[in-house]
PDB file of C-alpha atoms in Angstrom:
ATOM      1  CA  ARG A 228      16.199 -19.809  20.125  1.00  0.00           C
ATOM      2  CA  LEU A 229      14.234 -16.593  20.788  1.00  0.00           C
ATOM      3  CA  ALA A 230      15.277 -16.541  24.447  1.00  0.00           C
ATOM      4  CA  LYS A 231      18.948 -16.677  23.463  1.00  0.00           C
ATOM      5  CA  LEU A 232      18.463 -13.937  20.851  1.00  0.00           C
ATOM      6  CA  VAL A 233      16.795 -11.689  23.440  1.00  0.00           C
ATOM      7  CA  ASP A 234      19.624 -12.344  25.895  1.00  0.00           C
ATOM      8  CA  ALA A 235      22.018 -11.312  23.119  1.00  0.00           C
ATOM      9  CA  GLY A 236      20.199  -7.973  22.745  1.00  0.00           C
ATOM     10  CA  LEU A 237      17.423  -8.649  20.211  1.00  0.00           C
ATOM     11  CA  ASP A 238      14.819  -5.872  20.263  1.00  0.00           C
ATOM     12  CA  LEU A 239      12.764  -6.752  17.151  1.00  0.00           C
ATOM     13  CA  VAL A 240      11.584 -10.105  15.858  1.00  0.00           C
ATOM     14  CA  VAL A 241      10.049 -10.519  12.425  1.00  0.00           C
ATOM     15  CA  ILE A 242       7.570 -13.360  12.065  1.00  0.00           C
ATOM     16  CA  ASP A 243       7.623 -14.473   8.455  1.00  0.00           C
ATOM     17  CA  SER A 244       4.629 -16.218   6.909  1.00  0.00           C
ATOM     18  CA  SER A 245       2.926 -15.948   3.549  1.00  0.00           C
ATOM     19  CA  GLN A 246      -0.428 -15.762   5.354  1.00  0.00           C
ATOM     20  CA  GLY A 247       0.014 -14.248   8.788  1.00  0.00           C
ATOM     21  CA  ASN A 248      -3.561 -14.506  10.006  1.00  0.00           C
ATOM     22  CA  SER A 249      -3.134 -17.993  11.457  1.00  0.00           C
ATOM     23  CA  SER A 250      -3.516 -19.559  14.879  1.00  0.00           C
ATOM     24  CA  PHE A 251       0.224 -20.381  14.810  1.00  0.00           C
ATOM     25  CA  GLN A 252       1.246 -16.744  14.442  1.00  0.00           C
ATOM     26  CA  ILE A 253      -1.338 -15.388  16.841  1.00  0.00           C
ATOM     27  CA  ASP A 254      -0.154 -17.827  19.490  1.00  0.00           C
ATOM     28  CA  ILE A 255       3.545 -16.949  19.036  1.00  0.00           C
ATOM     29  CA  ILE A 256       2.787 -13.236  19.167  1.00  0.00           C
ATOM     30  CA  LYS A 257       0.887 -13.670  22.430  1.00  0.00           C
ATOM     31  CA  HIS A 258       3.742 -15.790  23.811  1.00  0.00           C
ATOM     32  CA  ILE A 259       6.376 -13.227  22.881  1.00  0.00           C
ATOM     33  CA  LYS A 260       4.459 -10.299  24.318  1.00  0.00           C
ATOM     34  CA  SER A 261       3.514 -12.100  27.528  1.00  0.00           C
ATOM     35  CA  THR A 262       7.049 -13.359  28.058  1.00  0.00           C
ATOM     36  CA  TYR A 263       9.109 -10.306  27.041  1.00  0.00           C
ATOM     37  CA  GLY A 264       6.615  -7.440  27.080  1.00  0.00           C
ATOM     38  CA  ASP A 265       8.027  -4.204  25.630  1.00  0.00           C
ATOM     39  CA  ARG A 266      11.559  -5.582  25.543  1.00  0.00           C
ATOM     40  CA  VAL A 267      10.848  -7.095  22.096  1.00  0.00           C
ATOM     41  CA  ASP A 268       8.764  -5.579  19.315  1.00  0.00           C
ATOM     42  CA  VAL A 269       7.005  -7.980  16.944  1.00  0.00           C
ATOM     43  CA  LEU A 270       6.681  -7.308  13.240  1.00  0.00           C
ATOM     44  CA  ALA A 271       3.901  -9.652  12.134  1.00  0.00           C
ATOM     45  CA  GLY A 272       2.390 -10.685   8.793  1.00  0.00           C
ATOM     46  CA  ASN A 273       1.919 -10.960   6.006  1.00  0.00           C
ATOM     47  CA  VAL A 274      -1.582  -9.579   5.675  1.00  0.00           C
ATOM     48  CA  VAL A 275      -3.601  -7.747   3.007  1.00  0.00           C
ATOM     49  CA  THR A 276      -7.001  -7.133   4.646  1.00  0.00           C
ATOM     50  CA  ARG A 277      -8.308  -5.223   7.662  1.00  0.00           C
ATOM     51  CA  ASP A 278      -9.704  -8.423   9.197  1.00  0.00           C
ATOM     52  CA  GLN A 279      -6.309 -10.124   9.058  1.00  0.00           C
ATOM     53  CA  ALA A 280      -4.660  -7.043  10.515  1.00  0.00           C
ATOM     54  CA  ALA A 281      -7.192  -6.768  13.334  1.00  0.00           C
ATOM     55  CA  ASN A 282      -6.436 -10.291  14.585  1.00  0.00           C
ATOM     56  CA  LEU A 283      -2.664  -9.708  14.673  1.00  0.00           C
ATOM     57  CA  ILE A 284      -2.998  -6.269  16.313  1.00  0.00           C
ATOM     58  CA  ALA A 285      -5.327  -7.744  18.913  1.00  0.00           C
ATOM     59  CA  ALA A 286      -2.727 -10.437  19.626  1.00  0.00           C
ATOM     60  CA  GLY A 287      -0.138  -7.729  20.326  1.00  0.00           C
ATOM     61  CA  ALA A 288       1.692  -7.121  17.015  1.00  0.00           C
ATOM     62  CA  ASP A 289       3.747  -3.906  17.068  1.00  0.00           C
ATOM     63  CA  GLY A 290       3.999  -3.666  13.259  1.00  0.00           C
ATOM     64  CA  LEU A 291       2.559  -5.333  10.156  1.00  0.00           C
ATOM     65  CA  ARG A 292       3.974  -6.489   6.830  1.00  0.00           C
ATOM     66  CA  ILE A 293       1.551  -6.046   3.940  1.00  0.00           C
ATOM     67  CA  GLY A 294       1.650  -8.099   0.752  1.00  0.00           C
ATOM     68  CA  MET A 295       0.565 -11.433  -0.663  1.00  0.00           C
ATOM     69  CA  GLY A 296       1.636 -12.559  -4.100  1.00  0.00           C
ATOM     70  CA  SER A 297       2.957  -9.140  -5.241  1.00  0.00           C
ATOM     71  CA  GLY A 298       6.698  -9.830  -5.159  1.00  0.00           C
ATOM     72  CA  SER A 299       8.629 -10.056  -8.433  1.00  0.00           C
ATOM     73  CA  ILE A 300       9.409 -13.749  -7.864  1.00  0.00           C
ATOM     74  CA  CYS A 301       6.047 -14.705  -6.317  1.00  0.00           C
ATOM     75  CA  ILE A 302       3.263 -16.687  -8.098  1.00  0.00           C
ATOM     76  CA  THR A 303       0.809 -17.035  -5.176  1.00  0.00           C
ATOM     77  CA  GLN A 304      -1.905 -15.001  -6.919  1.00  0.00           C
ATOM     78  CA  GLU A 305      -1.485 -16.943 -10.153  1.00  0.00           C
ATOM     79  CA  VAL A 306      -1.348 -20.454  -8.657  1.00  0.00           C
ATOM     80  CA  MET A 307      -3.484 -20.118  -5.523  1.00  0.00           C
ATOM     81  CA  ALA A 308      -5.884 -17.390  -6.670  1.00  0.00           C
ATOM     82  CA  VAL A 309      -5.234 -15.733  -3.326  1.00  0.00           C
ATOM     83  CA  GLY A 310      -3.819 -12.281  -2.667  1.00  0.00           C
ATOM     84  CA  ARG A 311      -4.681  -8.658  -3.294  1.00  0.00           C
ATOM     85  CA  PRO A 312      -3.412  -5.815  -5.488  1.00  0.00           C
ATOM     86  CA  GLN A 313      -0.551  -4.333  -3.487  1.00  0.00           C
ATOM     87  CA  GLY A 314      -1.723  -0.705  -3.638  1.00  0.00           C
ATOM     88  CA  THR A 315      -5.157  -1.635  -2.310  1.00  0.00           C
ATOM     89  CA  GLY A 316      -3.722  -3.829   0.431  1.00  0.00           C
ATOM     90  CA  VAL A 317      -1.277  -1.184   1.600  1.00  0.00           C
ATOM     91  CA  PHE A 318      -3.931   1.537   1.641  1.00  0.00           C
ATOM     92  CA  GLN A 319      -6.632  -0.477   3.408  1.00  0.00           C
ATOM     93  CA  VAL A 320      -4.419  -2.123   6.060  1.00  0.00           C
ATOM     94  CA  SER A 321      -2.309   1.007   6.728  1.00  0.00           C
ATOM     95  CA  GLN A 322      -5.420   3.136   7.155  1.00  0.00           C
ATOM     96  CA  PHE A 323      -6.792   0.645   9.682  1.00  0.00           C
ATOM     97  CA  ALA A 324      -3.517   0.034  11.526  1.00  0.00           C
ATOM     98  CA  ARG A 325      -2.866   3.749  11.964  1.00  0.00           C
ATOM     99  CA  LYS A 326      -5.953   3.947  14.230  1.00  0.00           C
ATOM    100  CA  PHE A 327      -4.055   1.802  16.710  1.00  0.00           C
ATOM    101  CA  GLY A 328      -0.667   3.428  16.212  1.00  0.00           C
ATOM    102  CA  VAL A 329       0.694   0.352  14.435  1.00  0.00           C
ATOM    103  CA  PRO A 330       3.223   1.043  11.612  1.00  0.00           C
ATOM    104  CA  THR A 331       3.124  -0.930   8.375  1.00  0.00           C
ATOM    105  CA  VAL A 332       5.645  -2.202   5.853  1.00  0.00           C
ATOM    106  CA  ALA A 333       4.822  -2.452   2.130  1.00  0.00           C
ATOM    107  CA  ASP A 334       6.323  -5.829   1.230  1.00  0.00           C
ATOM    108  CA  GLY A 335       6.424  -6.738  -2.454  1.00  0.00           C
ATOM    109  CA  GLY A 336       6.326  -5.053  -5.830  1.00  0.00           C
ATOM    110  CA  ILE A 337       8.849  -2.320  -5.063  1.00  0.00           C
ATOM    111  CA  GLY A 338      10.781  -2.027  -8.310  1.00  0.00           C
ATOM    112  CA  ASN A 339      11.832   1.628  -8.464  1.00  0.00           C
ATOM    113  CA  ILE A 340      11.762   4.978  -6.619  1.00  0.00           C
ATOM    114  CA  GLY A 341       8.277   5.720  -7.849  1.00  0.00           C
ATOM    115  CA  HIS A 342       6.955   2.568  -6.232  1.00  0.00           C
ATOM    116  CA  ILE A 343       8.492   3.651  -2.908  1.00  0.00           C
ATOM    117  CA  ALA A 344       6.821   7.066  -3.192  1.00  0.00           C
ATOM    118  CA  LYS A 345       3.446   5.460  -3.992  1.00  0.00           C
ATOM    119  CA  ALA A 346       3.694   2.973  -1.097  1.00  0.00           C
ATOM    120  CA  LEU A 347       4.465   5.743   1.378  1.00  0.00           C
ATOM    121  CA  SER A 348       1.679   7.921  -0.050  1.00  0.00           C
ATOM    122  CA  LEU A 349      -0.773   5.025   0.389  1.00  0.00           C
ATOM    123  CA  GLY A 350       0.024   4.888   4.092  1.00  0.00           C
ATOM    124  CA  ALA A 351       3.022   2.556   4.499  1.00  0.00           C
ATOM    125  CA  SER A 352       5.559   3.560   7.145  1.00  0.00           C
ATOM    126  CA  CYS A 353       8.401   1.971   5.155  1.00  0.00           C
ATOM    127  CA  VAL A 354       9.063  -0.531   2.377  1.00  0.00           C
ATOM    128  CA  MET A 355      10.827  -3.856   1.930  1.00  0.00           C
ATOM    129  CA  MET A 356      13.044  -4.231  -1.081  1.00  0.00           C
ATOM    130  CA  GLY A 357      13.932  -7.769  -2.101  1.00  0.00           C
ATOM    131  CA  GLY A 358      14.162  -7.726  -5.875  1.00  0.00           C
ATOM    132  CA  LEU A 359      15.274  -4.140  -5.910  1.00  0.00           C
ATOM    133  CA  LEU A 360      18.390  -4.931  -3.827  1.00  0.00           C
ATOM    134  CA  ALA A 361      18.975  -8.346  -5.385  1.00  0.00           C
ATOM    135  CA  GLY A 362      21.877  -8.113  -7.794  1.00  0.00           C
ATOM    136  CA  THR A 363      23.847  -5.674  -5.645  1.00  0.00           C
ATOM    137  CA  THR A 364      27.394  -6.586  -4.743  1.00  0.00           C
ATOM    138  CA  GLU A 365      26.485  -7.251  -1.118  1.00  0.00           C
ATOM    139  CA  SER A 366      23.511  -9.561  -1.855  1.00  0.00           C
ATOM    140  CA  PRO A 367      23.978 -13.343  -1.604  1.00  0.00           C
ATOM    141  CA  GLY A 368      25.144 -15.363  -4.582  1.00  0.00           C
ATOM    142  CA  GLU A 369      27.828 -15.329  -7.260  1.00  0.00           C
ATOM    143  CA  TYR A 370      27.734 -13.302 -10.450  1.00  0.00           C
ATOM    144  CA  PHE A 371      27.519 -15.020 -13.815  1.00  0.00           C
ATOM    145  CA  PHE A 372      27.330 -13.789 -17.388  1.00  0.00           C
ATOM    146  CA  LEU A 373      24.549 -14.453 -19.894  1.00  0.00           C
ATOM    147  CA  ASP A 374      24.280 -12.787 -23.315  1.00  0.00           C
ATOM    148  CA  GLY A 375      26.874 -10.242 -22.263  1.00  0.00           C
ATOM    149  CA  LYS A 376      25.046  -9.183 -19.063  1.00  0.00           C
ATOM    150  CA  ARG A 377      26.364  -9.633 -15.515  1.00  0.00           C
ATOM    151  CA  LEU A 378      23.657 -11.344 -13.471  1.00  0.00           C
ATOM    152  CA  LYS A 379      22.924 -12.840 -10.079  1.00  0.00           C
ATOM    153  CA  LYS A 380      20.513 -15.677  -9.250  1.00  0.00           C
ATOM    154  CA  TYR A 381      17.406 -14.584  -7.354  1.00  0.00           C
ATOM    155  CA  ARG A 382      14.853 -17.008  -6.016  1.00  0.00           C
ATOM    156  CA  GLY A 383      11.574 -16.771  -4.197  1.00  0.00           C
ATOM    157  CA  MET A 384      11.109 -18.388  -0.798  1.00  0.00           C
ATOM    158  CA  GLY A 385       8.138 -20.224  -2.273  1.00  0.00           C
ATOM    159  CA  SER A 386      10.165 -21.668  -5.178  1.00  0.00           C
ATOM    160  CA  LEU A 387      10.932 -25.365  -5.401  1.00  0.00           C
ATOM    161  CA  ASP A 388      14.597 -24.433  -5.472  1.00  0.00           C
ATOM    162  CA  ALA A 389      14.313 -22.883  -2.007  1.00  0.00           C
ATOM    163  CA  MET A 390      12.154 -25.703  -0.628  1.00  0.00           C
ATOM    164  CA  GLU A 391      14.524 -28.388  -1.873  1.00  0.00           C
ATOM    165  CA  LYS A 392      17.586 -26.532  -0.582  1.00  0.00           C
ATOM    166  CA  ASN A 393      16.647 -27.512   2.947  1.00  0.00           C
ATOM    167  CA  ASP A 394      14.236 -30.386   3.203  1.00  0.00           C
ATOM    168  CA  SER A 395      14.568 -30.775   6.975  1.00  0.00           C
ATOM    169  CA  ASP A 396      11.681 -30.281   9.392  1.00  0.00           C
ATOM    170  CA  ASN A 397      13.143 -26.861  10.212  1.00  0.00           C
ATOM    171  CA  SER A 398      13.104 -25.498   6.656  1.00  0.00           C
ATOM    172  CA  GLY A 399      12.242 -21.821   6.706  1.00  0.00           C
ATOM    173  CA  SER A 400      10.902 -21.954   3.167  1.00  0.00           C
ATOM    174  CA  GLN A 401       8.518 -24.825   3.827  1.00  0.00           C
ATOM    175  CA  ALA A 402       7.440 -23.405   7.175  1.00  0.00           C
ATOM    176  CA  ARG A 403       6.619 -20.066   5.576  1.00  0.00           C
ATOM    177  CA  TYR A 404       4.053 -21.754   3.307  1.00  0.00           C
ATOM    178  CA  PHE A 405       2.827 -24.352   5.851  1.00  0.00           C
ATOM    179  CA  SER A 406       4.114 -27.207   3.672  1.00  0.00           C
ATOM    180  CA  GLU A 407       6.530 -29.030   5.974  1.00  0.00           C
ATOM    181  CA  SER A 408       4.453 -32.210   6.048  1.00  0.00           C
ATOM    182  CA  ASP A 409       3.299 -32.125   2.392  1.00  0.00           C
ATOM    183  CA  THR A 410       4.360 -35.044   0.225  1.00  0.00           C
ATOM    184  CA  VAL A 411       3.896 -32.946  -2.886  1.00  0.00           C
ATOM    185  CA  LYS A 412       5.517 -29.524  -2.805  1.00  0.00           C
ATOM    186  CA  VAL A 413       3.526 -26.826  -4.574  1.00  0.00           C
ATOM    187  CA  ALA A 414       5.594 -23.821  -5.674  1.00  0.00           C
ATOM    188  CA  GLN A 415       4.461 -20.292  -4.901  1.00  0.00           C
ATOM    189  CA  GLY A 416       7.581 -18.685  -6.307  1.00  0.00           C
ATOM    190  CA  VAL A 417      10.122 -18.906  -9.103  1.00  0.00           C
ATOM    191  CA  THR A 418      13.855 -18.843  -9.534  1.00  0.00           C
ATOM    192  CA  GLY A 419      15.315 -16.225 -11.891  1.00  0.00           C
ATOM    193  CA  ALA A 420      18.179 -13.814 -12.410  1.00  0.00           C
ATOM    194  CA  VAL A 421      18.611 -10.076 -11.942  1.00  0.00           C
ATOM    195  CA  VAL A 422      21.032  -7.609 -13.498  1.00  0.00           C
ATOM    196  CA  ASP A 423      24.072  -6.413 -11.531  1.00  0.00           C
ATOM    197  CA  LYS A 424      23.220  -3.137  -9.723  1.00  0.00           C
ATOM    198  CA  GLY A 425      26.613  -2.428  -8.190  1.00  0.00           C
ATOM    199  CA  SER A 426      27.225  -1.734  -4.512  1.00  0.00           C
ATOM    200  CA  ILE A 427      24.466  -0.658  -2.127  1.00  0.00           C
ATOM    201  CA  LYS A 428      26.906   2.111  -1.076  1.00  0.00           C
ATOM    202  CA  GLN A 429      25.941   3.827  -4.322  1.00  0.00           C
ATOM    203  CA  PHE A 430      22.525   2.297  -4.977  1.00  0.00           C
ATOM    204  CA  VAL A 431      20.838   3.137  -1.644  1.00  0.00           C
ATOM    205  CA  PRO A 432      21.941   6.828  -1.726  1.00  0.00           C
ATOM    206  CA  TYR A 433      20.459   6.934  -5.250  1.00  0.00           C
ATOM    207  CA  LEU A 434      17.117   5.636  -3.869  1.00  0.00           C
ATOM    208  CA  ILE A 435      17.146   8.146  -0.997  1.00  0.00           C
ATOM    209  CA  THR A 436      17.997  11.125  -3.229  1.00  0.00           C
ATOM    210  CA  GLY A 437      15.400  10.009  -5.784  1.00  0.00           C
ATOM    211  CA  LEU A 438      12.698   9.824  -3.104  1.00  0.00           C
ATOM    212  CA  GLN A 439      13.617  13.263  -1.889  1.00  0.00           C
ATOM    213  CA  HIS A 440      13.146  14.601  -5.395  1.00  0.00           C
ATOM    214  CA  SER A 441       9.825  12.774  -5.697  1.00  0.00           C
ATOM    215  CA  LEU A 442       8.521  14.395  -2.503  1.00  0.00           C
ATOM    216  CA  GLN A 443       9.872  17.748  -3.686  1.00  0.00           C
ATOM    217  CA  ASP A 444       7.940  17.466  -6.939  1.00  0.00           C
ATOM    218  CA  MET A 445       4.778  16.579  -4.974  1.00  0.00           C
ATOM    219  CA  GLY A 446       5.277  19.659  -2.838  1.00  0.00           C
ATOM    220  CA  VAL A 447       5.733  17.605   0.356  1.00  0.00           C
ATOM    221  CA  PRO A 448       8.205  19.269   2.738  1.00  0.00           C
ATOM    222  CA  HIS A 449       8.692  16.193   4.965  1.00  0.00           C
ATOM    223  CA  LEU A 450       7.595  12.569   5.109  1.00  0.00           C
ATOM    224  CA  SER A 451       5.714  13.267   8.355  1.00  0.00           C
ATOM    225  CA  GLN A 452       3.390  15.536   6.402  1.00  0.00           C
ATOM    226  CA  LEU A 453       2.759  13.199   3.493  1.00  0.00           C
ATOM    227  CA  TRP A 454      -0.206  11.295   4.947  1.00  0.00           C
ATOM    228  CA  GLU A 455      -1.845  14.515   6.104  1.00  0.00           C
ATOM    229  CA  MET A 456      -1.532  15.982   2.603  1.00  0.00           C
ATOM    230  CA  VAL A 457      -2.956  12.824   1.039  1.00  0.00           C
ATOM    231  CA  ASP A 458      -5.882  12.825   3.518  1.00  0.00           C
ATOM    232  CA  ASP A 459      -6.820  16.450   2.819  1.00  0.00           C
ATOM    233  CA  GLY A 460      -6.460  16.105  -0.958  1.00  0.00           C
ATOM    234  CA  ARG A 461      -3.353  18.181  -1.542  1.00  0.00           C
ATOM    235  CA  VAL A 462      -1.642  15.031  -2.820  1.00  0.00           C
ATOM    236  CA  ARG A 463      -3.957  12.966  -5.024  1.00  0.00           C
ATOM    237  CA  PHE A 464      -3.982   9.719  -6.962  1.00  0.00           C
ATOM    238  CA  GLU A 465      -5.490   9.897 -10.469  1.00  0.00           C
ATOM    239  CA  ARG A 466      -6.408   7.156 -12.903  1.00  0.00           C
ATOM    240  CA  ARG A 467      -4.243   7.147 -16.026  1.00  0.00           C
ATOM    241  CA  SER A 468      -5.333   5.943 -19.442  1.00  0.00           C
ATOM    242  CA  ALA A 469      -3.223   3.561 -21.484  1.00  0.00           C
ATOM    243  CA  ALA A 470      -2.216   6.524 -23.671  1.00  0.00           C
ATOM    244  CA  ALA A 471      -1.184   8.564 -20.628  1.00  0.00           C
ATOM    245  CA  GLN A 472       0.972   5.681 -19.352  1.00  0.00           C
ATOM    246  CA  ILE A 473       2.778   5.476 -22.704  1.00  0.00           C
ATOM    247  CA  GLU A 474       3.183   9.255 -22.739  1.00  0.00           C
ATOM    248  CA  GLY A 475       4.660   9.155 -19.217  1.00  0.00           C
ATOM    249  CA  GLY A 476       7.513   6.906 -20.282  1.00  0.00           C
ATOM    250  CA  VAL A 477      10.267   7.214 -22.861  1.00  0.00           C
ATOM    251  CA  HIS A 478       8.646   7.347 -26.305  1.00  0.00           C
ATOM    252  CA  GLY A 479       9.183   8.611 -29.871  1.00  0.00           C
ATOM    253  CA  LEU A 480      12.879   7.648 -29.968  1.00  0.00           C
ATOM    254  CA  PHE A 481      14.659   5.324 -32.363  1.00  0.00           C
ATOM    255  CA  SER A 482      16.927   4.213 -29.519  1.00  0.00           C
ATOM    256  CA  PHE A 483      18.036   5.418 -26.095  1.00  0.00           C
ATOM    257  CA  GLU A 484      20.315   4.653 -23.193  1.00  0.00           C
ATOM    258  CA  LYS A 485      18.743   4.515 -19.730  1.00  0.00           C
ATOM    259  CA  ARG A 486      21.272   5.291 -16.991  1.00  0.00           C
ATOM    260  CA  LEU A 487      19.644   5.619 -13.575  1.00  0.00           C
ATOM    261  CA  TYR A 488      22.395   7.241 -11.539  1.00  0.00           C
ATOM    262  CA  LYS A 489      26.034   8.212 -11.373  1.00  0.00           C
TER     263      LYS A 489
END
C-alpha cells in the first residue's frame, strides 16, 4: 500500500498509534527511511515522554505527535491509568525534539484559540484539531437535532463504536490500540455529539485571526520568535488560583450570549 502511495506522489506518511514507542512502529519507520530515504517524511507517535521520543527519533522519525489520553473523546488516562498532562508532555517532548531539529504536533485537548496559543508557546510546531473541527459542515457525519440544537456525532478511535464498525483484521481502530486479536474489546474512547460550527471556510479564518490577536497581546511579532521569547522569559506562564480562573471568564452577569465570531 505504501509503495503505491509513494508512486502516486505521497511525501508524508503519518503512523497512527496510541502508544508510538513500540517495536512495530520503530521497525516500520526504519523500513520507510531505508526504502524511500528523504522522498517520504515520517510523522511518528504518539508519545508523551523524552524516552519515547528518543527511540522514534533514533529510528528516523521526521516529526512527532504528542498526546496520550488528552483528547475530548479519549478515556485512556481514566481507564488505563496511562498518559500525561498535555501541557507537560508538549513542553518536555518538544524541548527534547528541538535539539535534533524534529518538529512536534500537539495532538489532543485543543478546544479553543487559547489552547492553540498555549501549545505553540510550550514548544509545539503545530496542533491537531479533532474535536475543534468536528461539527463543521465539511466533517463526516449527518446533522441531527436534540433539544433544539443542531449536532453531529463524534466518536473516538478507541470507542467500541469505532472498533465494532470494522471488525476485520485490518481495522484501523483496533490496530491503533493493539487489540486486533483480543476477544474482549476494552474501550479507550467514547461516542458523543458536538454542536454545529458551520463551515471551515469561516471557522478556520476565525482561528487564524484569533491566534494573531493572541500573539499580538503577548507582544510576539512572529511565530518564529515565540520560542525564543519564552526561553528568555519575555513570555511567561504563571500559576492561576481558582479565584483568578473565575475572574478570567465571564462572571457577575444574570445571563449572556456568547458569540465567537461573525
